[in-house]
Short mmCIF file of C-alpha atoms in Angstrom, two decimals:
data_model
loop_
_atom_site.label_atom_id
_atom_site.label_comp_id
_atom_site.label_asym_id
_atom_site.label_seq_id
_atom_site.Cartn_x
_atom_site.Cartn_y
_atom_site.Cartn_z
CA LEU A 1 0.00 0.00 0.00
CA ILE A 2 1.32 3.41 -0.98
CA VAL A 3 -0.16 6.51 0.73
CA VAL A 4 0.30 9.92 -0.92
CA THR A 5 -0.74 13.05 0.97
CA ALA A 6 -1.02 16.62 -0.33
CA THR A 7 -1.34 19.38 2.30
CA ASP A 8 -1.74 23.12 1.71
CA PRO A 9 -0.53 25.83 4.16
CA LEU A 10 -3.96 25.95 5.82
CA GLY A 11 -3.85 22.27 6.71
CA ASN A 12 -6.26 21.06 4.04
CA LYS A 13 -5.32 17.53 2.99
CA THR A 14 -5.98 15.15 0.24
CA VAL A 15 -4.94 11.55 0.70
CA LYS A 16 -4.73 8.93 -2.01
CA GLU A 17 -3.91 5.28 -1.54
CA VAL A 18 -2.51 3.15 -4.31
CA ARG A 19 -2.26 -0.59 -4.08
CA VAL A 20 0.58 -2.04 -6.13
CA PRO A 21 1.08 -5.75 -5.77
CA ALA A 22 4.63 -6.98 -6.34
CA ASP A 23 4.97 -10.04 -8.56
CA LEU A 24 8.35 -11.43 -7.58
CA ILE A 25 7.64 -15.05 -8.44
CA ALA A 26 8.76 -16.49 -11.75
CA PRO A 27 6.45 -18.91 -13.53
CA LYS A 28 6.97 -22.63 -12.93
CA LEU A 29 8.07 -24.38 -16.10
CA ALA A 30 8.52 -28.07 -16.92
CA VAL A 31 9.58 -29.65 -20.21
CA VAL A 32 7.75 -32.96 -20.65
CA SER A 33 9.02 -33.87 -24.10
CA PRO A 34 11.65 -34.48 -25.28
CA ALA A 35 13.26 -35.99 -22.21
CA PRO A 36 16.69 -34.65 -21.21
CA THR A 37 19.41 -36.12 -23.45
CA ALA A 38 16.76 -37.64 -25.72
CA ARG A 39 17.88 -39.11 -29.03
CA THR A 40 16.14 -38.89 -32.39
CA ARG A 41 16.79 -39.60 -36.05
CA ALA A 42 14.38 -36.86 -37.14
CA ASP A 43 15.42 -33.34 -38.12
CA GLN A 44 12.65 -31.87 -35.96
CA VAL A 45 10.93 -32.64 -32.67
CA THR A 46 7.83 -31.46 -30.85
CA VAL A 47 8.70 -29.74 -27.59
CA SER A 48 5.95 -29.75 -24.98
CA GLY A 49 5.50 -29.07 -21.31
CA THR A 50 3.67 -27.07 -18.70
CA CYS A 51 3.71 -23.51 -17.37
CA ASP A 52 1.69 -22.57 -14.26
CA ASP A 53 1.16 -18.90 -15.20
CA PRO A 54 -1.71 -18.47 -17.69
CA ALA A 55 -0.46 -15.00 -18.66
CA ALA A 56 3.10 -16.14 -19.36
CA THR A 57 4.64 -16.41 -22.80
CA VAL A 58 6.83 -19.40 -23.62
CA THR A 59 9.60 -19.55 -26.20
CA VAL A 60 11.54 -22.53 -27.50
CA ASN A 61 14.99 -21.58 -28.78
CA GLY A 62 13.64 -18.04 -29.20
CA ALA A 63 10.50 -18.95 -31.17
CA PRO A 64 7.06 -18.51 -29.56
CA ALA A 65 5.30 -21.66 -28.38
CA ALA A 66 1.54 -22.15 -28.37
CA VAL A 67 0.22 -22.08 -24.78
CA VAL A 68 -3.26 -23.47 -24.04
CA ASN A 69 -4.55 -24.15 -20.53
CA GLY A 70 -1.05 -24.24 -19.04
CA THR A 71 0.38 -26.58 -21.69
CA PHE A 72 2.83 -25.40 -24.32
CA THR A 73 3.90 -26.98 -27.61
CA ALA A 74 6.32 -25.96 -30.32
CA THR A 75 8.09 -27.64 -33.20
CA LEU A 76 11.86 -27.38 -33.09
CA GLY A 77 13.30 -27.93 -36.55
CA GLY A 78 16.70 -27.76 -38.15
CA LEU A 79 18.30 -30.31 -35.83
CA VAL A 80 21.88 -31.08 -36.83
CA ALA A 81 23.65 -34.40 -36.42
CA GLY A 82 25.08 -34.62 -32.92
CA GLN A 83 24.15 -32.51 -29.92
CA ASN A 84 21.51 -29.79 -30.19
CA SER A 85 20.70 -27.27 -27.46
CA LEU A 86 17.13 -26.76 -26.32
CA LEU A 87 16.25 -23.63 -24.32
CA VAL A 88 12.68 -23.09 -23.12
CA ILE A 89 11.89 -19.77 -21.42
CA ALA A 90 8.66 -18.77 -19.69
CA THR A 91 8.17 -15.03 -19.07
CA ASP A 92 5.33 -13.64 -16.97
CA ALA A 93 3.59 -10.28 -17.45
CA VAL A 94 6.14 -8.33 -15.39
CA GLY A 95 9.23 -9.98 -16.85
CA ASN A 96 10.00 -12.73 -14.34
CA THR A 97 11.53 -15.66 -16.22
CA THR A 98 12.23 -19.33 -15.76
CA GLN A 99 14.50 -21.26 -18.09
CA VAL A 100 14.96 -24.95 -18.81
CA ALA A 101 18.01 -25.93 -20.85
CA GLN A 102 18.76 -29.42 -22.05
CA LEU A 103 20.51 -31.32 -24.81
CA LEU A 104 18.94 -33.33 -27.59
CA VAL A 105 20.98 -35.70 -29.78
CA ARG A 106 20.22 -36.29 -33.44
CA ASP A 107 21.74 -39.58 -34.54
CA THR A 108 21.29 -40.50 -38.20
CA ALA A 109 24.26 -42.84 -38.64
CA ALA A 110 24.17 -46.60 -38.07
CA PRO A 111 26.62 -48.00 -35.55
CA THR A 112 29.85 -49.53 -36.80
CA LEU A 113 30.15 -53.29 -36.38
CA ALA A 114 33.22 -55.44 -36.93
CA VAL A 115 32.95 -59.23 -36.51
CA THR A 116 36.48 -60.55 -35.99
CA ALA A 117 35.57 -64.16 -35.24
CA PRO A 118 34.64 -66.55 -36.64
CA VAL A 119 36.31 -65.71 -39.93
CA PRO A 120 34.15 -65.97 -43.07
CA GLY A 121 34.22 -69.44 -44.62
CA LEU A 122 35.26 -71.23 -41.41
CA VAL A 123 34.36 -74.92 -41.32
CA THR A 124 35.01 -76.56 -37.99
CA ALA A 125 34.60 -79.87 -36.22
CA ALA A 126 33.94 -78.00 -32.96
CA ALA A 127 30.45 -77.95 -31.46
CA SER A 128 30.74 -74.21 -30.77
CA VAL A 129 32.63 -71.10 -31.82
CA THR A 130 33.22 -67.78 -30.15
CA VAL A 131 31.63 -64.85 -31.95
CA ALA A 132 33.78 -61.79 -31.27
CA GLY A 133 34.01 -58.25 -32.50
CA ALA A 134 33.39 -54.64 -31.66
CA ALA A 135 30.54 -52.19 -32.09
CA SER A 136 30.44 -48.42 -31.60
CA ASP A 137 28.44 -45.30 -32.35
CA THR A 138 29.56 -41.71 -31.91
CA GLU A 139 26.14 -40.46 -30.78
CA SER A 140 24.27 -43.32 -29.08
CA PRO A 141 24.84 -46.39 -26.94
CA VAL A 142 24.97 -49.61 -28.94
CA GLU A 143 23.28 -52.89 -28.08
CA VAL A 144 24.67 -56.03 -29.69
CA THR A 145 22.85 -59.32 -30.12
CA VAL A 146 24.07 -62.63 -31.53
CA ASN A 147 21.30 -64.84 -32.88
CA GLY A 148 18.87 -62.60 -30.99
CA ALA A 149 20.61 -62.97 -27.60
CA PRO A 150 21.99 -59.81 -25.96
CA VAL A 151 25.78 -59.67 -25.66
CA THR A 152 27.72 -57.91 -22.90
CA GLN A 153 30.26 -55.40 -24.19
CA ALA A 154 33.41 -54.02 -22.60
CA ALA A 155 34.52 -50.75 -24.22
CA GLY A 156 32.58 -51.79 -27.33
CA ALA A 157 34.23 -55.22 -27.64
CA PHE A 158 32.22 -58.40 -27.30
CA GLY A 159 32.68 -62.15 -27.35
CA LEU A 160 30.13 -64.90 -26.93
CA PRO A 161 30.37 -68.69 -27.35
CA VAL A 162 27.71 -69.96 -29.73
CA ASN A 163 26.67 -73.58 -30.15
CA LEU A 164 26.64 -74.69 -33.77
CA PRO A 165 23.97 -76.89 -35.32
CA ALA A 166 25.19 -80.23 -36.61
CA ASN A 167 25.59 -80.09 -40.37
CA ASP A 168 27.09 -82.68 -42.69
CA GLY A 169 27.36 -80.37 -45.70
CA PRO A 170 27.24 -79.08 -48.30
CA PHE A 171 28.69 -75.82 -46.91
CA ASP A 172 28.02 -72.41 -48.38
#
């Protein structure tokens, strides 16, 4: 409450009161999608989340987002291969802001895979062989399977004994 008083030399007064609420609280902001450190092959993603201030504006990497009933959405295009920055800012009517920054990875390349054993064309009398090799990807974790079974990797390298079916030829 602000009270302003004007008084003349004879003691006549006029008093005015002005109520000015202070908005010192920034809007609450949450990004629901994409998740932090999400990965995609697409060159664009839909960014969505919530903002608790119905009068706030929301931007995604500087572009306005549509806000309806406390939920915002925007399309973020132009993603480059590798890491992309995502910055969502909610600004209320008096300029209080909240920011959420996160990374998004665009991965369009297949992982590399080298099978070092068994060598192509191997014919063996053994009932099993060890399948070995290495797999890697610069942008994403790699899962390796052999005949559909998951394989444990150490620094990208893997090895797994595999039972062979009995076969009396001919061999391809």
